[in-house]
mmCIF file of C-alpha atoms and ligand atoms in Angstrom:
data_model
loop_
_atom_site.group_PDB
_atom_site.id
_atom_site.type_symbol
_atom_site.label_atom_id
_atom_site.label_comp_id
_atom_site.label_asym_id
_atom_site.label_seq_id
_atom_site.Cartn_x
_atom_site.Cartn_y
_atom_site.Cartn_z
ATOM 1 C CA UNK P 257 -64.637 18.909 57.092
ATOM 2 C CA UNK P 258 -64.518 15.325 57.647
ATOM 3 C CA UNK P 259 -67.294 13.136 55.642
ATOM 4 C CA UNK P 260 -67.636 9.046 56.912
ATOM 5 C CA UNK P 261 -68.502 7.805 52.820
ATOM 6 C CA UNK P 262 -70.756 4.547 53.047
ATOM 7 C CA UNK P 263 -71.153 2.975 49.570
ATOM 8 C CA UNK P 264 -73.195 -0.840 48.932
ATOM 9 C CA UNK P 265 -74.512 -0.350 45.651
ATOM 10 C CA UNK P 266 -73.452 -3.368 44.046
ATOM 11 C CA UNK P 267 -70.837 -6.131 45.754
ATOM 12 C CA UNK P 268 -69.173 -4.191 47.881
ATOM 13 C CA UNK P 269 -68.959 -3.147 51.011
ATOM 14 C CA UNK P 270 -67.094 0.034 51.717
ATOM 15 C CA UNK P 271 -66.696 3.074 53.723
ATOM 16 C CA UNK P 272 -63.987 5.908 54.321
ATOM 17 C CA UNK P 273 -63.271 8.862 56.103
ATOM 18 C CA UNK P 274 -62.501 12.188 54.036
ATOM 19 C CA UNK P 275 -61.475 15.293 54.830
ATOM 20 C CA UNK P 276 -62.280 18.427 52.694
ATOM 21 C CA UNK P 277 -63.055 16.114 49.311
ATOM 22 C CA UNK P 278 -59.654 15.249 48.760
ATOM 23 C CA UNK P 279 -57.676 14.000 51.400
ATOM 24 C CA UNK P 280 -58.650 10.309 51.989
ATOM 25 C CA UNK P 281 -57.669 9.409 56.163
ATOM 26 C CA UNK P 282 -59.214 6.032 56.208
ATOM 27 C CA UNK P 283 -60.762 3.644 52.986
ATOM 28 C CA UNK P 284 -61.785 0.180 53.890
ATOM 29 C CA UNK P 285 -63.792 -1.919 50.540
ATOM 30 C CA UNK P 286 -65.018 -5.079 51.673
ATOM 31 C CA UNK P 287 -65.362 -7.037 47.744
ATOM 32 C CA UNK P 288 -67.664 -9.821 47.773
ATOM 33 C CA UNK P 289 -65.832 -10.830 44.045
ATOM 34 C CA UNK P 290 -64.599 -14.337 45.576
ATOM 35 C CA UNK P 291 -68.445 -15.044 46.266
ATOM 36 C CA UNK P 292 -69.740 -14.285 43.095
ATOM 37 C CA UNK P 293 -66.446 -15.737 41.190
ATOM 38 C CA UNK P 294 -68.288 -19.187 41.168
ATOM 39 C CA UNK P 295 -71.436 -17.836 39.885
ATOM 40 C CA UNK P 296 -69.721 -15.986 37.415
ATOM 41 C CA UNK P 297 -72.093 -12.251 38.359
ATOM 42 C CA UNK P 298 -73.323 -10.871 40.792
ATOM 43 C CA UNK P 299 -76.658 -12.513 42.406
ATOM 44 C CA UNK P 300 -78.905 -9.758 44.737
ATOM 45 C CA UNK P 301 -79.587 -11.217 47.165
ATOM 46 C CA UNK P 302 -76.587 -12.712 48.206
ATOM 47 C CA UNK P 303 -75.173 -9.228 47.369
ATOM 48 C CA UNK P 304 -77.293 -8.201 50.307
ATOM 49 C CA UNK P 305 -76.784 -10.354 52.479
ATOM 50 C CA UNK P 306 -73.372 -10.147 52.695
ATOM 51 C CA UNK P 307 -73.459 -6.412 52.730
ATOM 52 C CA UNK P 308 -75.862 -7.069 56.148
ATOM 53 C CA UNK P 309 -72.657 -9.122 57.441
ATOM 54 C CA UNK P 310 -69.955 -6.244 56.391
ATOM 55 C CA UNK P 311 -71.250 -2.864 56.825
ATOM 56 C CA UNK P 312 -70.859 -2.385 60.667
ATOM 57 C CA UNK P 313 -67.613 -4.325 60.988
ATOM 58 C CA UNK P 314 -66.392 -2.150 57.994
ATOM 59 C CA UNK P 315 -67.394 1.370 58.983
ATOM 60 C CA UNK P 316 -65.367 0.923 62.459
ATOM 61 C CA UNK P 317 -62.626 -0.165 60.700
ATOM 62 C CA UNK P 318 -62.475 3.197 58.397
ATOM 63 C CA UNK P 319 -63.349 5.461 61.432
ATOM 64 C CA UNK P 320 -60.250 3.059 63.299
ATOM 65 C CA UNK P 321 -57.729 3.681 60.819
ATOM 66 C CA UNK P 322 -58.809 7.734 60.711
ATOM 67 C CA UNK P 323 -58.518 7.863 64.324
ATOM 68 C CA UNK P 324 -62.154 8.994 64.421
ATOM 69 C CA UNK P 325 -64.878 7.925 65.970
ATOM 70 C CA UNK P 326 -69.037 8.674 64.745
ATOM 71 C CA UNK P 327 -69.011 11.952 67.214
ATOM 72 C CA UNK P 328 -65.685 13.406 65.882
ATOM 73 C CA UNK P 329 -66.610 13.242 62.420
ATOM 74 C CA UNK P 330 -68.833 16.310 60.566
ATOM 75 C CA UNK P 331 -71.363 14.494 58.371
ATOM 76 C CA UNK P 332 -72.336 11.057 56.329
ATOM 77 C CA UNK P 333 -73.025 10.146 52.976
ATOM 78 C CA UNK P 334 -74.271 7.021 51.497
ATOM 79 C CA UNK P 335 -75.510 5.985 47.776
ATOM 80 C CA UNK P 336 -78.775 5.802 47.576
ATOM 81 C CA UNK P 337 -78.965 5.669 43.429
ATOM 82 C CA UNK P 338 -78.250 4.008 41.124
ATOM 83 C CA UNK P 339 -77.401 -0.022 41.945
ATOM 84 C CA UNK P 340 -79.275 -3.054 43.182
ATOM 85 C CA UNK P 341 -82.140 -2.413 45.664
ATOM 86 C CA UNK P 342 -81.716 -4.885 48.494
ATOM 87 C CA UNK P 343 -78.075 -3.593 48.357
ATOM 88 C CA UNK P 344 -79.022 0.038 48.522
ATOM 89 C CA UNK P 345 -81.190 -0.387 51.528
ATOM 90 C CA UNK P 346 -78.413 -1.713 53.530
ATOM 91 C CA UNK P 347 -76.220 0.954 53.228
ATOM 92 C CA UNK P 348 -78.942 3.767 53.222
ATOM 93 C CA UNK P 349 -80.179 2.121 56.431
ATOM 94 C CA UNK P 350 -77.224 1.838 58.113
ATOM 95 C CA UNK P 351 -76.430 5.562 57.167
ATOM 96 C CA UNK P 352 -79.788 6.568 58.138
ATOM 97 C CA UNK P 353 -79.825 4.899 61.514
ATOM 98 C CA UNK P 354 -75.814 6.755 61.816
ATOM 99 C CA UNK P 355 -77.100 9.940 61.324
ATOM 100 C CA UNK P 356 -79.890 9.767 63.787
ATOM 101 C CA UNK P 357 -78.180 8.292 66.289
ATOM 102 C CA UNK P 358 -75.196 10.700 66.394
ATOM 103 C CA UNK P 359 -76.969 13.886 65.332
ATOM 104 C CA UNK P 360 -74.876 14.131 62.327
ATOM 105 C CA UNK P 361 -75.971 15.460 58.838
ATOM 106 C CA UNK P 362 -76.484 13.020 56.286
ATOM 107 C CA UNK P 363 -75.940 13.316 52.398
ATOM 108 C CA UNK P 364 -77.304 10.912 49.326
ATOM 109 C CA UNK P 365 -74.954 10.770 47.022
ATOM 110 C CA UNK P 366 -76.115 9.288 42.992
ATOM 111 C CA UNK P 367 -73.529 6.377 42.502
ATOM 112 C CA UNK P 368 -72.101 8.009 38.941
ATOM 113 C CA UNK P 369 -71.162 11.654 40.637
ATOM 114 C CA UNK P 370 -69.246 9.347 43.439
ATOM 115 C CA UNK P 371 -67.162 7.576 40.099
ATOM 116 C CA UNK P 372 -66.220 11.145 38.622
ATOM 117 C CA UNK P 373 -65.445 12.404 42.018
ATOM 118 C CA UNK P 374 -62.755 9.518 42.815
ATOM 119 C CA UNK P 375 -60.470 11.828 40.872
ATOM 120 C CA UNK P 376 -60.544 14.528 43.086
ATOM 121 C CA UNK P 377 -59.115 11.799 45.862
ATOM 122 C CA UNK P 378 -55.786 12.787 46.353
ATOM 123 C CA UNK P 379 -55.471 15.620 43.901
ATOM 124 C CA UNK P 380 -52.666 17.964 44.192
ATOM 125 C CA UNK P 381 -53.814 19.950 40.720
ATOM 126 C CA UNK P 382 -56.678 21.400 39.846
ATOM 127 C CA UNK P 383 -58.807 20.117 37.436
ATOM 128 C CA UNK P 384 -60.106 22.593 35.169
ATOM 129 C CA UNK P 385 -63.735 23.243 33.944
ATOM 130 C CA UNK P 386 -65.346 22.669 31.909
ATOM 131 C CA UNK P 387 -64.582 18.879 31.847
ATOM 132 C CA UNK P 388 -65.726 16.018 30.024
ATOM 133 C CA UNK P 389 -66.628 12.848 31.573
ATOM 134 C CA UNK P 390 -66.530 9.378 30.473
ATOM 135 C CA UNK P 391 -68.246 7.195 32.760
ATOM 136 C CA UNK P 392 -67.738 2.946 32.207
ATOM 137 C CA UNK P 393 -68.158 1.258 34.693
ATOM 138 C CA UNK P 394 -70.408 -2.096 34.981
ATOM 139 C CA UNK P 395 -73.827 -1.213 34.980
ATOM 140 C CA UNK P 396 -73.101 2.413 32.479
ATOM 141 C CA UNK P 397 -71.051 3.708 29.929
ATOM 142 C CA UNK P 398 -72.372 7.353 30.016
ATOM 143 C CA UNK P 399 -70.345 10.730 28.579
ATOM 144 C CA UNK P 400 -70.898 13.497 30.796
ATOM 145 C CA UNK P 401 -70.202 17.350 30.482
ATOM 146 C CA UNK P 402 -69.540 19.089 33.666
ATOM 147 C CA UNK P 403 -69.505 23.148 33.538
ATOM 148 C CA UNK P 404 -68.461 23.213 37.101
ATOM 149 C CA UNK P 405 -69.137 20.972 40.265
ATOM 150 C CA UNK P 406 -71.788 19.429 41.155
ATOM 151 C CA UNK P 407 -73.186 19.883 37.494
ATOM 152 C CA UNK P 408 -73.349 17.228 35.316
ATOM 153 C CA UNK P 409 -75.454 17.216 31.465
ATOM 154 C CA UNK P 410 -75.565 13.670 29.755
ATOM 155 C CA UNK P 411 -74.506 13.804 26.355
ATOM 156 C CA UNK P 412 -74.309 10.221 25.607
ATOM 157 C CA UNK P 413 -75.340 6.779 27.184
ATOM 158 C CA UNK P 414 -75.490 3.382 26.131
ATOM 159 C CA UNK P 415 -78.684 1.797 24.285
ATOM 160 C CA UNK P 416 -78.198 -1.126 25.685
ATOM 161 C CA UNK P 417 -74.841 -3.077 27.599
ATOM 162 C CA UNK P 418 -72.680 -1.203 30.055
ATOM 163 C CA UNK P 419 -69.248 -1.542 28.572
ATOM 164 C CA UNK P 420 -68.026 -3.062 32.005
ATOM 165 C CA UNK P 421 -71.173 -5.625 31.535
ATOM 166 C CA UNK P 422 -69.387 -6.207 28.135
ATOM 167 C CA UNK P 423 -66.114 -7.477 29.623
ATOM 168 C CA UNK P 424 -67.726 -9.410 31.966
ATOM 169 C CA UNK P 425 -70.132 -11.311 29.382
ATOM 170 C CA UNK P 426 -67.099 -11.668 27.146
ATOM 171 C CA UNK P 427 -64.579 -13.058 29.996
ATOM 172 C CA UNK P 428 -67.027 -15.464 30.690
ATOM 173 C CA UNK P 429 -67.835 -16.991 26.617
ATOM 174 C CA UNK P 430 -64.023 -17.481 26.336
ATOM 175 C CA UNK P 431 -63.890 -18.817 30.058
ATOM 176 C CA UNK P 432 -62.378 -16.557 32.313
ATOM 177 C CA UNK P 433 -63.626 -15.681 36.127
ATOM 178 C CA UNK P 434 -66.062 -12.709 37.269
ATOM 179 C CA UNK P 435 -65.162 -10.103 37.335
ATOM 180 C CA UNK P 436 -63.923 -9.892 33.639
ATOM 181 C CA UNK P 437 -62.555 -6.794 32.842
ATOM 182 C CA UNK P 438 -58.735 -7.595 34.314
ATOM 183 C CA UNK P 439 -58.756 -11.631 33.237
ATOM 184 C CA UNK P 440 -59.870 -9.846 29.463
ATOM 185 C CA UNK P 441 -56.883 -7.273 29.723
ATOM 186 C CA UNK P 442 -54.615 -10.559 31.254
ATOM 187 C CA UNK P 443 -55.391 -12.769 28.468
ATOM 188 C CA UNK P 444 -55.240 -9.606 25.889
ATOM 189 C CA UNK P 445 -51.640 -8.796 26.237
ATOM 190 C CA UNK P 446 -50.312 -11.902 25.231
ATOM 191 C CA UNK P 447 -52.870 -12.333 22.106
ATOM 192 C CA UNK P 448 -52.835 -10.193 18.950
ATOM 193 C CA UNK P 449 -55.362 -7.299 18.878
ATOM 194 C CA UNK P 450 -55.595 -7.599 14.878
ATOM 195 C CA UNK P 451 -56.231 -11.044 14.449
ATOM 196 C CA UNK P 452 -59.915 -11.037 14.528
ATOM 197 C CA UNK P 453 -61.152 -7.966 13.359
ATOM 198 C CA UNK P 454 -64.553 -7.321 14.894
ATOM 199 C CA UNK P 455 -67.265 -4.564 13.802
ATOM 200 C CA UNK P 456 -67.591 -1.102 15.557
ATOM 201 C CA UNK P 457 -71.047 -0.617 15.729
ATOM 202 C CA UNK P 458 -72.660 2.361 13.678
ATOM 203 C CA UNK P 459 -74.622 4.339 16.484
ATOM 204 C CA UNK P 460 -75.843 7.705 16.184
ATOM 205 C CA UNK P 461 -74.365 10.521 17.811
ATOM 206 C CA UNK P 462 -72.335 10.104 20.928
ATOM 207 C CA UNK P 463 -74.689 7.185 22.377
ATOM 208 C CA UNK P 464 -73.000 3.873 22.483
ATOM 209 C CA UNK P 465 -73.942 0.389 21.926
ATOM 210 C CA UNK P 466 -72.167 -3.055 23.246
ATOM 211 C CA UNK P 467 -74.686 -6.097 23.213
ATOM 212 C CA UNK P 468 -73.547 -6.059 19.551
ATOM 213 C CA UNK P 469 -69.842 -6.481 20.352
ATOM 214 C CA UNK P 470 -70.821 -9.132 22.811
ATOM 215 C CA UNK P 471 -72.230 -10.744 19.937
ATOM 216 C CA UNK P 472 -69.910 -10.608 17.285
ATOM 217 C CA UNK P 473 -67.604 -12.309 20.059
ATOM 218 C CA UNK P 474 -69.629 -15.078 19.746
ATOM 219 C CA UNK P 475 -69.934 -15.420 16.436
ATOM 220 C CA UNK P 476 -66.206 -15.185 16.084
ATOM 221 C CA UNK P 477 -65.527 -17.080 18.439
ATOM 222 C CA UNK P 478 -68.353 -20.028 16.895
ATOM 223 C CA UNK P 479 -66.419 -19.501 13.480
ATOM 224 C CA UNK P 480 -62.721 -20.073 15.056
ATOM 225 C CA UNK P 481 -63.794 -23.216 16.349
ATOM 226 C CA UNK P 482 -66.555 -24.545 13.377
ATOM 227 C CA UNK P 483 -69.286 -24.564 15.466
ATOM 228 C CA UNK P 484 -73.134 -23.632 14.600
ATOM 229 C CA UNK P 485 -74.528 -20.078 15.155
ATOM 230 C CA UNK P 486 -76.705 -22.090 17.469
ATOM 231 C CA UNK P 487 -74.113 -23.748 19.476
ATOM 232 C CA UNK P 488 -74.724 -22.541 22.805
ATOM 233 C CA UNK P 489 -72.188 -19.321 23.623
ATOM 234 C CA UNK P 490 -71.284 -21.241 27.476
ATOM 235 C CA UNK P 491 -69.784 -24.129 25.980
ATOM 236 C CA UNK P 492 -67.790 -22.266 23.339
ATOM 237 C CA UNK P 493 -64.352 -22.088 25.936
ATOM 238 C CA UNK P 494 -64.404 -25.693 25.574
ATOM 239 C CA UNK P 495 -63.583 -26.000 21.927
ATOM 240 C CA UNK P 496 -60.755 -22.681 21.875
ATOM 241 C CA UNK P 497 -56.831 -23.224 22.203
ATOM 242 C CA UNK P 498 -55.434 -20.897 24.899
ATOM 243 C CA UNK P 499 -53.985 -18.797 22.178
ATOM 244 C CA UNK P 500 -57.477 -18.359 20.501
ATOM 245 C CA UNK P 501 -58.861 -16.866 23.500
ATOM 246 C CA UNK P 502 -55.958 -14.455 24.098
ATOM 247 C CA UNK P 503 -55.931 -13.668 20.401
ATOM 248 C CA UNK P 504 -60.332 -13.046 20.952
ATOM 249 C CA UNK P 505 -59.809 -11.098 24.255
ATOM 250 C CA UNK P 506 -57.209 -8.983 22.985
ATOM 251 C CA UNK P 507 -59.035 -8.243 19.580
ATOM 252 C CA UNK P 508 -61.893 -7.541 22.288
ATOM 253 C CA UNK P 509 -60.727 -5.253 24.536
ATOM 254 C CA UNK P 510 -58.990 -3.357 21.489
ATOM 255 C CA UNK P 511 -62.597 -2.782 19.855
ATOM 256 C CA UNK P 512 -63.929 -1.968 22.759
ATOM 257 C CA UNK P 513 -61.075 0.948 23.400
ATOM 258 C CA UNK P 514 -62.029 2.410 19.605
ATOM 259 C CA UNK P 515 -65.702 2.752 20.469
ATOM 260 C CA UNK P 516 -64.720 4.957 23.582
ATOM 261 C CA UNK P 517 -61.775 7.054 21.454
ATOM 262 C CA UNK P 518 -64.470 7.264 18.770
ATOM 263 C CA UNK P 519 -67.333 8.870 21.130
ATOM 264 C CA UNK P 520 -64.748 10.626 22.895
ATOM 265 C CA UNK P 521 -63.425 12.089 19.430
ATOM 266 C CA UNK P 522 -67.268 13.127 19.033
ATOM 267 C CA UNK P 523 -67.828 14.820 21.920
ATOM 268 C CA UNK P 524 -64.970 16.780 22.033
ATOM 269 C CA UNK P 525 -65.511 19.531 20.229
ATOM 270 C CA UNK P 526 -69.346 19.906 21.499
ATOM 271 C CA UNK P 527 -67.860 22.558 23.694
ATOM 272 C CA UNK P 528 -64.417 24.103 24.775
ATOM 273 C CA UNK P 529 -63.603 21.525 27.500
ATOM 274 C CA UNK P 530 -60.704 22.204 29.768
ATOM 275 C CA UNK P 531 -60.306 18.632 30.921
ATOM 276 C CA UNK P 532 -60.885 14.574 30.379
ATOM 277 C CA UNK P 533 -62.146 12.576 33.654
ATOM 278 C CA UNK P 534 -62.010 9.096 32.795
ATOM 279 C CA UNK P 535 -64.023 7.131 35.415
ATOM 280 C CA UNK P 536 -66.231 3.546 36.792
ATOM 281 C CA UNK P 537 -64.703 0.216 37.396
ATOM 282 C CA UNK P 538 -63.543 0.016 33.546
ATOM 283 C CA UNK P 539 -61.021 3.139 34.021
ATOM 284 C CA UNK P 540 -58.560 0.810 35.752
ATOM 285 C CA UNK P 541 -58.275 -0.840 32.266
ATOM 286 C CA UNK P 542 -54.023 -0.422 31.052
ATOM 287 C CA UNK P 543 -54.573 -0.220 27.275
ATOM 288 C CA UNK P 544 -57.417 2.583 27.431
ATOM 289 C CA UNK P 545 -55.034 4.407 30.319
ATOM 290 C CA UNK P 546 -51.822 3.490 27.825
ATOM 291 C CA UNK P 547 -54.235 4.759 24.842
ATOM 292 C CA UNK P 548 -55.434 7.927 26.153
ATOM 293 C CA UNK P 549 -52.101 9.158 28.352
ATOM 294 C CA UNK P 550 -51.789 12.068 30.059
ATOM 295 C CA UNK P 551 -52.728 14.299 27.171
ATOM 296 C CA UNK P 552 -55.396 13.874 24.671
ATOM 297 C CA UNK P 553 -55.932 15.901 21.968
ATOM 298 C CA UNK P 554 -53.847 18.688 23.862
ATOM 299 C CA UNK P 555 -56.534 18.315 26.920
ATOM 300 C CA UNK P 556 -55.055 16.863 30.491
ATOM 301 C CA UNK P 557 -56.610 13.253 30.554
ATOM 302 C CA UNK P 558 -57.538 12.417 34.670
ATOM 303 C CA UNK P 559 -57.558 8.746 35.575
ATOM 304 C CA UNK P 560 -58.528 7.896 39.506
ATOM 305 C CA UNK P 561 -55.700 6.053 41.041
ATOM 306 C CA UNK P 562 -56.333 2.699 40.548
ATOM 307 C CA UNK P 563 -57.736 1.863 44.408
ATOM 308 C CA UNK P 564 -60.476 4.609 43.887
ATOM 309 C CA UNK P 565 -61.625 3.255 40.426
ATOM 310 C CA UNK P 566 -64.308 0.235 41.374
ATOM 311 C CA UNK P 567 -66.646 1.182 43.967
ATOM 312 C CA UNK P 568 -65.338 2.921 47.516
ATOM 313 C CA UNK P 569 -66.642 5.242 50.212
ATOM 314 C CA UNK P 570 -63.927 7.672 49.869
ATOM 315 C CA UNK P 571 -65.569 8.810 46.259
ATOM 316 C CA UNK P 572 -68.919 9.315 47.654
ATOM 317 C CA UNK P 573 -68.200 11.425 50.647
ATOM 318 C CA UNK P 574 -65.414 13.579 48.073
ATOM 319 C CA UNK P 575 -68.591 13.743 46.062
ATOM 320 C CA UNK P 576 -70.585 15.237 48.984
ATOM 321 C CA UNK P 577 -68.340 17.498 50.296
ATOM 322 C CA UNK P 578 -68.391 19.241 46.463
ATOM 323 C CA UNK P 579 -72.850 19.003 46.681
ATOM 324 C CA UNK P 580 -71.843 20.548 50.732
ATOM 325 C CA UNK P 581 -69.583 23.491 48.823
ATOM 326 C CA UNK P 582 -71.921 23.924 46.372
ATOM 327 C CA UNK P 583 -74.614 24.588 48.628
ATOM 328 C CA UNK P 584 -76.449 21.300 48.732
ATOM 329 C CA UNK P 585 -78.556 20.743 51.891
ATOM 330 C CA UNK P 586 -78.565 17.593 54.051
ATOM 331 C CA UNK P 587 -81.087 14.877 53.712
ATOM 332 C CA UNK P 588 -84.275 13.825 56.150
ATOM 333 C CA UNK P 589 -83.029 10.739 57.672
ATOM 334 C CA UNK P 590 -86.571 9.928 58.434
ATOM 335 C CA UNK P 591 -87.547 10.085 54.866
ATOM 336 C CA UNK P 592 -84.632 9.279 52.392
ATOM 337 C CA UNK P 593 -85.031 6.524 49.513
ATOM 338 C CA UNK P 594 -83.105 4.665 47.110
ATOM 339 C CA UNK P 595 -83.760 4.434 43.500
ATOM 340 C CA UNK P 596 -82.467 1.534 41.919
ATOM 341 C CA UNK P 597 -82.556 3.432 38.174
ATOM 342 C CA UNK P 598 -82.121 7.118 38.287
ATOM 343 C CA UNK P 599 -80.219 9.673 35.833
ATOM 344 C CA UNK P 600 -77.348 11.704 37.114
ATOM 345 C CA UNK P 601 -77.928 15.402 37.430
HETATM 346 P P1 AMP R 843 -67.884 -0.653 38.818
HETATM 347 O O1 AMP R 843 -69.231 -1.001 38.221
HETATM 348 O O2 AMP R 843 -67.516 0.779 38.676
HETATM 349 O O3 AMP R 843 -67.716 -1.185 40.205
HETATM 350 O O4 AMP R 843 -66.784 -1.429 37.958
HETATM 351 C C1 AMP R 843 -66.816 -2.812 37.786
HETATM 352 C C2 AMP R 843 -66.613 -3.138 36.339
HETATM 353 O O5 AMP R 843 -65.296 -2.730 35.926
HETATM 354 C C3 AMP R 843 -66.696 -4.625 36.038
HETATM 355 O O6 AMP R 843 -67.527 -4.809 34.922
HETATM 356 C C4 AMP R 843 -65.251 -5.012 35.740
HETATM 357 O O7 AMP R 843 -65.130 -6.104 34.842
HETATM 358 C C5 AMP R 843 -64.711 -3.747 35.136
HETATM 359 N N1 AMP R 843 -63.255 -3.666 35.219
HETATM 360 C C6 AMP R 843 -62.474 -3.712 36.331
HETATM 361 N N2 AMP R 843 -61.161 -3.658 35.997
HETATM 362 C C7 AMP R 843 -61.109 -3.588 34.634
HETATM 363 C C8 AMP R 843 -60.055 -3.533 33.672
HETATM 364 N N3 AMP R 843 -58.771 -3.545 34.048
HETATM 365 N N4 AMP R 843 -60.394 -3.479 32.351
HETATM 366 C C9 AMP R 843 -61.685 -3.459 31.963
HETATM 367 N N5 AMP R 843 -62.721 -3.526 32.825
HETATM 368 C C10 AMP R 843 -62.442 -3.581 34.139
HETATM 369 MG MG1 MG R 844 -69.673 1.450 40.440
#
């Protein structure tokens, strides 16, 4: 079965063709980073816009590249939830208008079961169930358990930051371009992880929290550099060395890797799992892959290859072939909605 996989939840534009959930014919991601690298995050409506500009041109270049065209192809699926609204209705829309059009069946896919199913993109093993699944990306930090496909039960979430958000707000107080997460890990492995020790903070059960992080950052980063606690946090860069801000990012991202091992640790034993899915945006990051390996705890650790790790269409229509094989019906076109807040389940 081949699935066209629209995704335009955030800033980018992407689409792919799919066949049976795993083998990925076509993947075009149209990234509207260089926009939003002077703004330093994402603005909506621009985000919107520019997915209004990308989306056709886009989805013929995936069917193109697959050698498909909208009649060859067996169904669609498009994100309709979680992500930014104006952003969501573009690609719904489009997918919508698709389906109609060319009489094919269409499938909503939530934006979080698209992440965890970028590791079944080009998998030659199986993964076993039950798995557990850590979700960071940049808008959640979630740990899921999943019995079997198309079954997810959250077990943790963030109170407040998404650990992706976290990278992003911290790249930007020691003066590094959107999106943060790689300049952090750049800067990090030329500083020294223990040279400014920074608090884990003390949240119960396997929930997380990072708007404290973010903050200690800035205190830290205040200290190094004698300003006031009230010295505003986007003039900070200005008054750190080079080697203070590798030295910060590194002792950053290094925090930032315990809280995950530390929840991870947590959930663990919460039930016999078979497996560890790492996935979101923030899987691509080299110290948590170097950190967690291939084995963890004696469990097979699953990264996505890099490619599928920030958003694609190639994740969402793996993800809706697995809802198709686990008996999932198609969507009204007439009637289907985004949500720009909605749980995974
Ligand atoms: P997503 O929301 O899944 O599209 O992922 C985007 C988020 O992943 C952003 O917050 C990025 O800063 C973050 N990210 C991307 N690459 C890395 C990396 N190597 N290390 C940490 N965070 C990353
Ligand atoms: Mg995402």
């Amino acid at each position: 079965m081949k699935i066209l996989g629209l995704e335009s939840s955030c800033d980018e534009t992407a689409a792919a063709v799919v066949e049976n959930g795993t083998h990925v014919l076509s993947n075009v991601v149209a990234s509207q980073i260089d926009i939003f690298a002077e703004y330093g995050g994402v603005i909506p409506e621009i985000a919107a816009r520019s997915h209004l500009e990308a989306v056709l041109p886009v989805i013929d270049k995936a069917l193109k590249d697959a050698n498909e065209t909208l009649d060859t192809i067996d169904a669609i699926a498009v994100t309709h939830t979680p992500g930014l609204l104006g952003s969501l209705l573009v690609g719904t829309l489009t997918a919508r208008t698709l389906a109609l059009l060319h009489e094919k069946p269409l499938y909503a896919v939530h934006h979080l079961k698209s992440h965890v199913y970028a590791n079944w993109l080009y998998t030659k093993y199986d993964i076993k169930f039950p798995v557990l699944a850590l979700v960071i990306s940049g808008g959640h930090t979630q740990i899921l358990s999943m019995p079997s496909h198309n079954s997810f039960e959250i077990i943790g979430t963030t109170k407040d930051d998404a650990i992706g958000e976290c990278f992003d707000k911290v790249a930007k107080i020691l003066g590094f371009p959107y999106p943060g997460g790689p300049e952090i890990s750049k800067h990090a492995e030329n500083g020294d992880p223990e040279k400014y020790p920074l608090p884990i903070p003390k949240v119960a059960g396997l929930d997380f929290s990072f708007s404290g992080l973010k903050t200690a950052v800035i205190r830290k980063a205040q200290s190094i550099a004698n300003l006031p606690i009230s010295y505003p946090s986007h003039d900070i860069k200005n008054h750190l060395t080079p080697e203070q801000k590798n030295d910060l990012a590194a002792s950053f991202e290094s925090t930032a890797v315990k809280i995950l091992l530390e929840k991870l640790d947590a959930a663990l034993p919460s039930c016999l799992y078979s497996s560890i899915i790492i996935a979101g945006g923030v899987s691509a990051n080299s110290l948590l892959r170097k950190t967690l390996g291939k084995t963890y705890k004696n469990l097979p650790v699953y990264f996505p290859d890099p490619k599928f790790s920030g958003d694609n269409g190639a994740m969402v229509a793996s993800a809706a072939f697995f809802e198709i094989e686990s008996g999932v019906k198609p969507t009204n076109p007439y009637s289907l909605t985004i949500s720009p807040r909605s749980a995974i389940s």
